[in-house]
Short mmCIF file of C-alpha atoms and ligand atoms in Angstrom, two decimals:
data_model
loop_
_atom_site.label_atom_id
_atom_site.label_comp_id
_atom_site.label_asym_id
_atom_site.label_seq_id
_atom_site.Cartn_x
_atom_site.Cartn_y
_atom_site.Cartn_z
CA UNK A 1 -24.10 -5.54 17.00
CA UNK A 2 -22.00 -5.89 19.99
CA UNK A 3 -22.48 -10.08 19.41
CA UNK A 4 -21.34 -9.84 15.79
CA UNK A 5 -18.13 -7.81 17.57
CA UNK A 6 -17.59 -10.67 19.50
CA UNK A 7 -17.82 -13.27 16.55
CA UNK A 8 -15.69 -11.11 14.66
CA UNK A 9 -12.99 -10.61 17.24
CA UNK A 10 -12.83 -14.29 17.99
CA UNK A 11 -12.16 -14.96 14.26
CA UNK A 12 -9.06 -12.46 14.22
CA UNK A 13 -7.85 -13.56 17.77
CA UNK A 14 -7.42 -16.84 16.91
CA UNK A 15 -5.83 -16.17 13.00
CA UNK A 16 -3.73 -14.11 14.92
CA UNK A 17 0.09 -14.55 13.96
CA UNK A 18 3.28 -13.84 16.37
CA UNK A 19 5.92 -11.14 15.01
CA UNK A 20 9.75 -12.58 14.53
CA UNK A 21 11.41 -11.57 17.23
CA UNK A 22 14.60 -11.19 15.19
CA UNK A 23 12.31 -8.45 13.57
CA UNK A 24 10.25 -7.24 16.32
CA UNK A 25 11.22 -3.30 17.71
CA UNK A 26 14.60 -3.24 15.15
CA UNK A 27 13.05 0.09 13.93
CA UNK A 28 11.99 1.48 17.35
CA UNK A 29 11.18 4.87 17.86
CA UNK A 30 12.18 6.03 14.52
CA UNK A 31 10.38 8.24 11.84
CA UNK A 32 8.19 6.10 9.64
CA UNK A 33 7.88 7.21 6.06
CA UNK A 34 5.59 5.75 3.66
CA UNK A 35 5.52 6.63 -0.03
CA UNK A 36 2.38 5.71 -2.11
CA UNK A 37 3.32 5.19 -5.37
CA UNK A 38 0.18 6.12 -7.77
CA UNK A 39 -0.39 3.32 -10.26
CA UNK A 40 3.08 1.67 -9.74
CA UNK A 41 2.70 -1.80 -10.55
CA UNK A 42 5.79 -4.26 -9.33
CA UNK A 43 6.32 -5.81 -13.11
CA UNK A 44 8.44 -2.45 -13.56
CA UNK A 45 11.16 -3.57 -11.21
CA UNK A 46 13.93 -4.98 -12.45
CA UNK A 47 12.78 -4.84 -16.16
CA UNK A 48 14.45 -2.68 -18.93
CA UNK A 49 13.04 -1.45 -21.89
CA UNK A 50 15.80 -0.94 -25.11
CA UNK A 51 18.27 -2.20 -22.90
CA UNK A 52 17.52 0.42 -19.83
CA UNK A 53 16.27 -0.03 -16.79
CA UNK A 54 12.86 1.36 -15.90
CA UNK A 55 13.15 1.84 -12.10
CA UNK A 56 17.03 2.38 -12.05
CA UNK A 57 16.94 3.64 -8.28
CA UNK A 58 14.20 1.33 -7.35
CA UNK A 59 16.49 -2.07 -8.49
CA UNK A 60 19.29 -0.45 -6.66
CA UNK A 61 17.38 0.20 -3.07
CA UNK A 62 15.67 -3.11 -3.04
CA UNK A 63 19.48 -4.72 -3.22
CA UNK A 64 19.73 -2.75 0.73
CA UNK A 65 16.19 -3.49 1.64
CA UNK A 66 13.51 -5.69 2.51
CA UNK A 67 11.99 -6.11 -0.82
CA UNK A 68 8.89 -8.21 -0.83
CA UNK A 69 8.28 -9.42 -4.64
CA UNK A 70 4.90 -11.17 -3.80
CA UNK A 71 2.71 -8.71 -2.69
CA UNK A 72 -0.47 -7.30 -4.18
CA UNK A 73 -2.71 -4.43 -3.98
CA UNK A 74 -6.21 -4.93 -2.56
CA UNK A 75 -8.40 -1.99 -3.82
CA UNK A 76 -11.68 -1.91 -5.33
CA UNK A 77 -13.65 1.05 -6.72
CA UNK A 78 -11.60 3.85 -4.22
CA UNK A 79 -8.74 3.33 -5.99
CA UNK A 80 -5.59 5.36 -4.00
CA UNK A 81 -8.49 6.19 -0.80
CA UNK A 82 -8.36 2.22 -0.92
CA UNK A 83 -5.39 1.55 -0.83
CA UNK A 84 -4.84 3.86 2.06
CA UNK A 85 -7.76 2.54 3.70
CA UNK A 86 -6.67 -0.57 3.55
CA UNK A 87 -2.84 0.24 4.68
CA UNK A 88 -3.78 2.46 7.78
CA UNK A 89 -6.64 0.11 9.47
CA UNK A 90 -5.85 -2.99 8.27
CA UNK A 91 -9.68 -3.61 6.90
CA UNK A 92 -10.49 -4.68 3.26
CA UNK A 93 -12.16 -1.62 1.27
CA UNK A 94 -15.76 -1.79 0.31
CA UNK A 95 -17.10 -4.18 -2.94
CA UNK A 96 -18.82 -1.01 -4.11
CA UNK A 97 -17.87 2.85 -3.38
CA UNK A 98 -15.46 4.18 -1.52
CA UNK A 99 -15.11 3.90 2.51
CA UNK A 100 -13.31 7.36 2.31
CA UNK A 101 -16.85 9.06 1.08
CA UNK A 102 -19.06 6.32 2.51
CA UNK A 103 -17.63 5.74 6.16
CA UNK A 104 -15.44 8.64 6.96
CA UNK A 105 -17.05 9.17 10.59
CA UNK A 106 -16.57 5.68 11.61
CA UNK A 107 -14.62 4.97 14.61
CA UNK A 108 -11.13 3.67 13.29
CA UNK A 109 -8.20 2.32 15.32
CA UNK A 110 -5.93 3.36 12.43
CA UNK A 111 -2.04 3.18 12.58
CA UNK A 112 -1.66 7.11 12.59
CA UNK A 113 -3.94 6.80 16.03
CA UNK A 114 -1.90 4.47 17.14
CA UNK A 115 1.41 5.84 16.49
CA UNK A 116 -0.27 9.02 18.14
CA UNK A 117 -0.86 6.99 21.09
CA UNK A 118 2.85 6.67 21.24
CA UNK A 119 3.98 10.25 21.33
CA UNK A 120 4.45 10.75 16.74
CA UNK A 121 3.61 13.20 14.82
CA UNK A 122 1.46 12.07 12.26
CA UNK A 123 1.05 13.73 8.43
CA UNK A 124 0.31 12.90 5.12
CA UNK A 125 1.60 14.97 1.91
CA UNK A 126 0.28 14.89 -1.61
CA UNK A 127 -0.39 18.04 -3.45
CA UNK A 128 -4.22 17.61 -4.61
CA UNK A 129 -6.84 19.55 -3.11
CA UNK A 130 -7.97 18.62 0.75
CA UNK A 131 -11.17 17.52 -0.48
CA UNK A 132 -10.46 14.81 -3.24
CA UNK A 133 -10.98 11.39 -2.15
CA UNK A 134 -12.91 13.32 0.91
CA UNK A 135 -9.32 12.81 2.50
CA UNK A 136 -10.00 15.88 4.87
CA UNK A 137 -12.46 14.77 6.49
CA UNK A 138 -11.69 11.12 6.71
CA UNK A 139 -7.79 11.86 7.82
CA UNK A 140 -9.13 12.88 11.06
CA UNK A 141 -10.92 9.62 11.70
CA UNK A 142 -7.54 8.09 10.85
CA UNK A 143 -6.23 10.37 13.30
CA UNK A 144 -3.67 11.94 10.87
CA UNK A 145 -2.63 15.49 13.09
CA UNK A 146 -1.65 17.51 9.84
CA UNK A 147 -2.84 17.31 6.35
CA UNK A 148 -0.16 19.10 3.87
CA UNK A 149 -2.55 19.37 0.70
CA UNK A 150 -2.61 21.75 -2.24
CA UNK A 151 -2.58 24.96 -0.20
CA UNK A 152 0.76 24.01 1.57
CA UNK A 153 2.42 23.86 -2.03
CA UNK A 154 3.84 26.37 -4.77
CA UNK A 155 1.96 24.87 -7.57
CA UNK A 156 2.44 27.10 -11.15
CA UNK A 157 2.42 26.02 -14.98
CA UNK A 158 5.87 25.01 -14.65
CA UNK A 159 6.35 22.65 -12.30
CA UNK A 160 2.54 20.68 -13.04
CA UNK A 161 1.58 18.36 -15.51
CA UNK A 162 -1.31 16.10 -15.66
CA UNK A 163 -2.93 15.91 -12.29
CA UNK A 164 -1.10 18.33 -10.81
CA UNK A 165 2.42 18.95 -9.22
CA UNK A 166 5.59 16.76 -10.63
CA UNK A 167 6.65 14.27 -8.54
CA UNK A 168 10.13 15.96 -7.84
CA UNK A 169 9.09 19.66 -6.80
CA UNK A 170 6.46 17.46 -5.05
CA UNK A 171 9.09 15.24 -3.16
CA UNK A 172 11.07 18.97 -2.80
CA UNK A 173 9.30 21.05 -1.17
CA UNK A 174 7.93 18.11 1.28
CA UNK A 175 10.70 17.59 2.36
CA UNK A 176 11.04 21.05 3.47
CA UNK A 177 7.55 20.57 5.45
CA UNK A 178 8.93 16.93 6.74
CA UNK A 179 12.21 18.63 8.76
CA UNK A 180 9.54 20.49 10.46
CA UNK A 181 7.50 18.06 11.72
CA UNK A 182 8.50 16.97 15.68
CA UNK A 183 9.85 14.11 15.65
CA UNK A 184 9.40 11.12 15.67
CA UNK A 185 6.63 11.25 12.80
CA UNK A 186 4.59 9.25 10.85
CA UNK A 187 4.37 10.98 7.51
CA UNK A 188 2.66 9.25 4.28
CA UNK A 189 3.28 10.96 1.11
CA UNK A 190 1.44 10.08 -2.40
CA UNK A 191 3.21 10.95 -5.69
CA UNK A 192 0.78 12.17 -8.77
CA UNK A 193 2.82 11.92 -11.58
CA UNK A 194 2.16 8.10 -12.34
CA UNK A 195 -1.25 9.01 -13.16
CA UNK A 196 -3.59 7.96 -15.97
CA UNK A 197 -3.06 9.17 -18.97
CA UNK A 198 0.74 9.21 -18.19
CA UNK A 199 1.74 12.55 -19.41
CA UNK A 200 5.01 13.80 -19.22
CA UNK A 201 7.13 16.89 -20.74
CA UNK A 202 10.13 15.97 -23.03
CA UNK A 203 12.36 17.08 -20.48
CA UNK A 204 11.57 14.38 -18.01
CA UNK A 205 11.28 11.89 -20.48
CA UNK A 206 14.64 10.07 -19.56
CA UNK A 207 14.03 6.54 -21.73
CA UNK A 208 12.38 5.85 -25.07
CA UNK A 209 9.19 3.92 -24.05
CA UNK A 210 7.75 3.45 -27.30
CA UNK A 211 7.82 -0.37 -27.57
CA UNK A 212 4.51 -1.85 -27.35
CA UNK A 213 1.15 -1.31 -29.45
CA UNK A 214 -0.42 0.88 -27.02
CA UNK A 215 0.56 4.20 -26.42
CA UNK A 216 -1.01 3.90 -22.63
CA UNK A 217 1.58 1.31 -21.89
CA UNK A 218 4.63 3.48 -23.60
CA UNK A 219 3.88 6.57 -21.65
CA UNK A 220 3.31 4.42 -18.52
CA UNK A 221 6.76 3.21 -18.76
CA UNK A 222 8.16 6.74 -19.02
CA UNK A 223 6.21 8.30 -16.22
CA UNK A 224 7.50 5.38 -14.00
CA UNK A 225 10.58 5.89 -14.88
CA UNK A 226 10.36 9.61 -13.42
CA UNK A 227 8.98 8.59 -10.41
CA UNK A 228 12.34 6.27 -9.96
CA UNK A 229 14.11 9.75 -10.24
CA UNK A 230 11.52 11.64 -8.02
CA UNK A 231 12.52 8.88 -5.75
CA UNK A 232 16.28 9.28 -5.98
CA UNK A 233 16.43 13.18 -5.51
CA UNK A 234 13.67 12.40 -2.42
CA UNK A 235 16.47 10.15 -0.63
CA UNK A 236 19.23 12.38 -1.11
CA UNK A 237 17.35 15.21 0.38
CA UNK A 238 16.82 12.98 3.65
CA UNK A 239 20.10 12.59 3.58
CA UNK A 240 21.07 15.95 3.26
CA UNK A 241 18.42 17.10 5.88
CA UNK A 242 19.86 14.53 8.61
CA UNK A 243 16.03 12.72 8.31
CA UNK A 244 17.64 9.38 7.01
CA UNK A 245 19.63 7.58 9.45
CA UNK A 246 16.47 7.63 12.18
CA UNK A 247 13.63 6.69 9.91
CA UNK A 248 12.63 3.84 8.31
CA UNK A 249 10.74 3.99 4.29
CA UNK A 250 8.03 2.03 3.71
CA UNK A 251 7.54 2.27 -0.25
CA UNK A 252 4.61 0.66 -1.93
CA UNK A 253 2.42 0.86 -5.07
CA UNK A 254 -1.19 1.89 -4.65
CA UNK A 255 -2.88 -0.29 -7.55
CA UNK A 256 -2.96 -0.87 -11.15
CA UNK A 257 -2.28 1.58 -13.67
CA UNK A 258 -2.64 -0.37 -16.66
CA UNK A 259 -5.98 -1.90 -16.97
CA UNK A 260 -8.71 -3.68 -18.86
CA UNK A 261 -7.86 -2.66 -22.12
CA UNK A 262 -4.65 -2.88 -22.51
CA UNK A 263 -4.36 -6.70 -19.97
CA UNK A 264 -3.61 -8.43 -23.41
CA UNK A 265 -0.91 -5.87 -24.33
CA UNK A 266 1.01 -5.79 -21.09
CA UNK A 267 0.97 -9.62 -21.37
CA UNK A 268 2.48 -9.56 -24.29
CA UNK A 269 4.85 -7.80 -23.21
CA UNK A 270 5.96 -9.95 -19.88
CA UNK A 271 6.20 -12.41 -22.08
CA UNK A 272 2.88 -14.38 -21.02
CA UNK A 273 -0.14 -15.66 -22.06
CA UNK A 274 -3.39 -13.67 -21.39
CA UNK A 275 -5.86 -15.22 -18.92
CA UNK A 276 -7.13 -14.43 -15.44
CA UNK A 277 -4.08 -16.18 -13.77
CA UNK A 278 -1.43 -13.59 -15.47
CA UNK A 279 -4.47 -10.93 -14.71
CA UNK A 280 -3.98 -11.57 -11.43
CA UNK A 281 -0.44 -11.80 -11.65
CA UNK A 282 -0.66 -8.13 -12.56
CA UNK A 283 -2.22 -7.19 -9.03
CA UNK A 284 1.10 -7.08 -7.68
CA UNK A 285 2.97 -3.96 -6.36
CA UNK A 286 6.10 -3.47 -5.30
CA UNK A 287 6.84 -3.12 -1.71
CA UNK A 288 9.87 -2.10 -0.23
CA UNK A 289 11.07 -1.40 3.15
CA UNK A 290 14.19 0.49 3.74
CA UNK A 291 15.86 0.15 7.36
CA UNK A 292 18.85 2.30 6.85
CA UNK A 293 21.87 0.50 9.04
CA UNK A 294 20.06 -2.99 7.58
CA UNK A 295 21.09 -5.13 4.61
CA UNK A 296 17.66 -6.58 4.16
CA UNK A 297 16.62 -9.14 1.81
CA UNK A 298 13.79 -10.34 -1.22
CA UNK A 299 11.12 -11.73 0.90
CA UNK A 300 8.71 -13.73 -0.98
CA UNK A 301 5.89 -14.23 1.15
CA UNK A 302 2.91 -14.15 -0.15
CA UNK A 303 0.71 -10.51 0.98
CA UNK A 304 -1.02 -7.69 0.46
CA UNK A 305 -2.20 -3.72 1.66
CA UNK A 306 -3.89 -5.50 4.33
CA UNK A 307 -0.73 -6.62 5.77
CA UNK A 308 1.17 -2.99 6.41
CA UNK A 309 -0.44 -2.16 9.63
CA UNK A 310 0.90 -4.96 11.69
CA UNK A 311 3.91 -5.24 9.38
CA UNK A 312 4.96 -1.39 10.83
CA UNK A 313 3.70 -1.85 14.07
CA UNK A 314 5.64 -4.68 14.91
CA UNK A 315 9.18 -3.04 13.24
CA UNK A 316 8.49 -0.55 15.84
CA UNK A 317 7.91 -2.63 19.11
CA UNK A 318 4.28 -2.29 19.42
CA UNK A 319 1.94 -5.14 20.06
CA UNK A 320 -0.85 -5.58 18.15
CA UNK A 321 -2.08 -8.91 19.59
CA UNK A 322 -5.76 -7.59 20.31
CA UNK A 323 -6.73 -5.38 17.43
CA UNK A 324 -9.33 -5.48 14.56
CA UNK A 325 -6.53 -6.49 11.99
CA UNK A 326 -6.93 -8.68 9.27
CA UNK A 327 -3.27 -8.62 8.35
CA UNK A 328 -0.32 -10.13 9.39
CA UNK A 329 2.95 -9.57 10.18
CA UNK A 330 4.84 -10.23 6.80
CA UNK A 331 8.10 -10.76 9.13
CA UNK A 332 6.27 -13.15 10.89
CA UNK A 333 7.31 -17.02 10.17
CA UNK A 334 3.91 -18.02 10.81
CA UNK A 335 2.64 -15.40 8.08
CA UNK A 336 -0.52 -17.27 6.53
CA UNK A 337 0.70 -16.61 3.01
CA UNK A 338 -2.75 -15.48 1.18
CA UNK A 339 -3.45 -12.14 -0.40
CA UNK A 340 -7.79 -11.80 -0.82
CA UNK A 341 -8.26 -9.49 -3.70
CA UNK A 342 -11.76 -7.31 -3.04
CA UNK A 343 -13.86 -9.36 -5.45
CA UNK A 344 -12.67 -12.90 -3.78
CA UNK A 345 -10.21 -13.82 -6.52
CA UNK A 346 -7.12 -14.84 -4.10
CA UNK A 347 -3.60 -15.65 -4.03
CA UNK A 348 -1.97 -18.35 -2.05
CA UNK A 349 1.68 -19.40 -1.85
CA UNK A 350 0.62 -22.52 -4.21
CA UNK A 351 -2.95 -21.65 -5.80
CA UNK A 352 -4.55 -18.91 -7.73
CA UNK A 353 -8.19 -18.73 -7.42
CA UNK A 354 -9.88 -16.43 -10.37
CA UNK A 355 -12.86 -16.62 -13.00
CA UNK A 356 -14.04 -19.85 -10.80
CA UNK A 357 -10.92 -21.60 -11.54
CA UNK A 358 -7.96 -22.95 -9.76
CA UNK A 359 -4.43 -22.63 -11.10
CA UNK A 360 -1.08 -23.54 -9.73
CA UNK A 361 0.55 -20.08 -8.84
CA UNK A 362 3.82 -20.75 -10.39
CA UNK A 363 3.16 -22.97 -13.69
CA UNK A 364 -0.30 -20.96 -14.37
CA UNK A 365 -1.53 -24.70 -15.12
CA UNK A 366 -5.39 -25.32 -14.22
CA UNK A 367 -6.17 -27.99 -12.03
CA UNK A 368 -9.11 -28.94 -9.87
CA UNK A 369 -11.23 -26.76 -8.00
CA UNK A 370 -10.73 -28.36 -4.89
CA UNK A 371 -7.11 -27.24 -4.31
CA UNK A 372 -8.42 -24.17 -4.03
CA UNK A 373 -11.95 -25.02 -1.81
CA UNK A 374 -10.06 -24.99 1.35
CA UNK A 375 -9.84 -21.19 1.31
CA UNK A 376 -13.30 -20.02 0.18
CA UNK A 377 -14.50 -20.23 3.33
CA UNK A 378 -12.31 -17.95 4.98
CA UNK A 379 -12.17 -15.47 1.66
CA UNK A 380 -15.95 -15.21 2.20
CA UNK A 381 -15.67 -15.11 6.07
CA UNK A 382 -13.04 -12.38 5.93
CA UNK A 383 -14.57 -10.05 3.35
CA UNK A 384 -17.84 -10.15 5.32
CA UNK A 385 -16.63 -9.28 8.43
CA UNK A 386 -14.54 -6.74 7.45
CA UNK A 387 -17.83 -5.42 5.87
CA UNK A 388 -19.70 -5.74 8.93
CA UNK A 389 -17.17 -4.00 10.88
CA UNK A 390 -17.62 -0.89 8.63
CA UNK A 391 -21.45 -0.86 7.57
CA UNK A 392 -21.97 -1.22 11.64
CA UNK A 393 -19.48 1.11 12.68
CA UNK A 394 -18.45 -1.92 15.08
CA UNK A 395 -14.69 -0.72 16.25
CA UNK A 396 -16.93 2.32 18.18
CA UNK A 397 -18.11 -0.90 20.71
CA UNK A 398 -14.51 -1.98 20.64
CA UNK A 399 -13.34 1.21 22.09
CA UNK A 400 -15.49 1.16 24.67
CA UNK A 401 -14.80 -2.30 26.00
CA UNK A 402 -11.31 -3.11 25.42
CA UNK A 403 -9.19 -0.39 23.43
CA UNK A 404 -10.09 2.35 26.30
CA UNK A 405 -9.14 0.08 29.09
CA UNK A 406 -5.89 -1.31 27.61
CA UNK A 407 -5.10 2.84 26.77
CA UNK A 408 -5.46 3.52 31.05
C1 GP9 B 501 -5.71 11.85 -6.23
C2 GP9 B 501 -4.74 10.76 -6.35
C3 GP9 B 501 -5.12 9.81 -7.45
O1 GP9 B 501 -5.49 12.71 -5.17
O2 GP9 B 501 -4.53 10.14 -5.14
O3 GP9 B 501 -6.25 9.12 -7.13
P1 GP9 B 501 -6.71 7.81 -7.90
O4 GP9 B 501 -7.46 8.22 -9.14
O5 GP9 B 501 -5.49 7.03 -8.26
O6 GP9 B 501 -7.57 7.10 -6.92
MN1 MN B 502 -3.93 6.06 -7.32
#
């Protein structure tokens, strides 16, 4: 096992990618907040419905930030545990189950840990009960200090719908947890409303969705359009609670929430034709990170989950030369511009690879396989090790020969 550690490690060393120096430590020291957004796909942004805008406050922060408008989601079957899986460690997920039930006593090197390491505070909020997605157990591999679940929130009839507590009490009464927390923290916080089936009460029903054949699609568009105001009311009360200026706000969206039967629908209704190119197209999630003090800018390489740990890490000054990541820095100029989706489709900056065919990204046209050859090798390569790294519980070896010595 050690041997396939040194294989492994070899392989990342030498894809590894130096940060931007015009980038690297411009957020040092300061509170990191990331939002999940559940099921928030990035073909909401800057798209209206009847003439109004779905993600209002969304369009406007990405104008002041670093928005990132090629960036997909990576999850397979663990859904939001995936996605966080995926965002903390820098590892792919697992083709089948969940790593969150299936690996949750592995030895991680996780940026929570890290930031730990560093002297933050590190907490996640979302108002479901500590055991879904096994999160309780599995936040302490991660190396998350506090875990603000259900019991940490005034949950009644009122302020719940669907899964659970609405997005703005939920954003609310965080907040009142987040002034709390020593500083500086690392807090991740996952909004519920956005949630299959979409259901929202007439009062926070703020645009008339009901313009495509499927009524999954309609309520989608409302419920995203009330997480845009959860989102709003969320940065005035860091505002108000003096927690803006000195953090940063990582916002990103945790996978699809329109799926399989509805893919010909939504196409319709971005205007494009239905095959596995535009099904791919729909992998993407926003991502937005706001540097308050920073104009930012739209940043089009091409990413995914994978690439948030280094992404962070390097915003706040901290070298990750060394570590188990399979990301990148998306600062970074030398950024390799590929996103690997779980089940090997992938995304380059001028190829599409699904269904065993190769398109050109932008036109959608088809053209010959080998365009797209060049990659499989290190789709396959990746995938596999990241596997092998979590079915052999390899990082536990890493600790012991390098991450321990480079802590001393
Ligand atoms: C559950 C929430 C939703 O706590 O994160 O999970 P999902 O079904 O999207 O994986
Ligand atoms: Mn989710």
């Amino acid at each position: 096992e050690d041997n396939d550690l040194i294989d492994i490690k070899h392989y990342i060393d030498s894809h590894f990618v130096k940060p931007n120096p015009d980038y690297f430590g411009i957020a040092k020291d300061r509170n990191v907040i990331v939002i999940s957004l559940e099921s928030t796909q990035n073909f909401v942004i800057n798209r209206t419905v009847n003439g109004k805008e779905i993600t209002p406050f969304l369009n406007d922060l990405i104008e002041e930030s670093y928005y990132f408008n090629n960036f997909y989601h990576q999850t397979g079957q663990g859904k939001t545990s995936d996605s966080e899986f995926i965002v903390d460690n820098s590892l792919y997920g697992l083709g089948r189950g969940a790593v969150f039930f299936t690996h949750p006593k592995n030895e991680y090197m996780a940026t929570p840990e890290i930031l730990a390491n560093h002297g933050y505070t590190t907490a996640s909020f979302h108002a479901n009960t500590k055991v879904f997605w096994n999160r309780d157990e599995m936040y302490q591999s991660l190396g998350y200090d506090r875990f603000y679940h259900l019991d940490y929130y005034d949950v009644t009839d009122d302020n719940s719908i669907g899964w659970g507590l609405k997005d703005i009490p939920f954003f609310e009464q965080s907040v009142s947890l987040l002034k709390e927390l020593p500083q500086p923290f690392y807090a991740k916080l996952i909004t519920l409303t956005n949630h299959h089936p979409f259901v929202l009460d007439e009062s926070d029903t703020f645009i008339d969705t009901n313009v495509t054949e499927s009524a999954t699609l309609n309520q989608y568009l409302a419920t995203v359009r009330y997480e845009d105001e959860a989102l709003r009311l969320f940065f005035e009360q860091l505002k108000e609670e003096g927690l803006y200026d000195q953090s940063i706000i990582v916002i990103y969206g945790d996978h699809n929430g329109i799926i399989e039967k509805d893919f010909e629908v939504l196409s319709d209704f971005l205007g494009k034709e239905y095959n596995a190119h535009t099904v791919v197209e729909m992998q993407q999630v926003p991502l937005i990170i706001h540097i308050p003090g920073q104009e930012g800018k739209t940043i089009s390489t091409v990413g995914g989950q994978i690439d948030l740990k280094p992404t962070i890490l390097h915003l706040l000054g901290i070298e990750t030369e060394g570590q188990l990541n399979f990301g990148h820095d998306l600062f970074s100029l030398d950024h390799p511009n590929l996103a690997i989706f779980r089940d090997g489709r992938f995304v380059t900056d001028q190829y599409i690879f699904a269904e065993n065919t190769c398109y050109v990204k932008d036109s959608g046209k088809i053209i010959d396989g080998s365009y797209c050859e060049h990659y499989h090798d290190i789709v396959t390569k990746e995938l596999n090790y990241s596997d092998q790294i979590i079915y052999g519980d390899l990082i536990r070896f890493y600790h012991k020969d390098l991450y321990d010595i480079k802590k001393e």
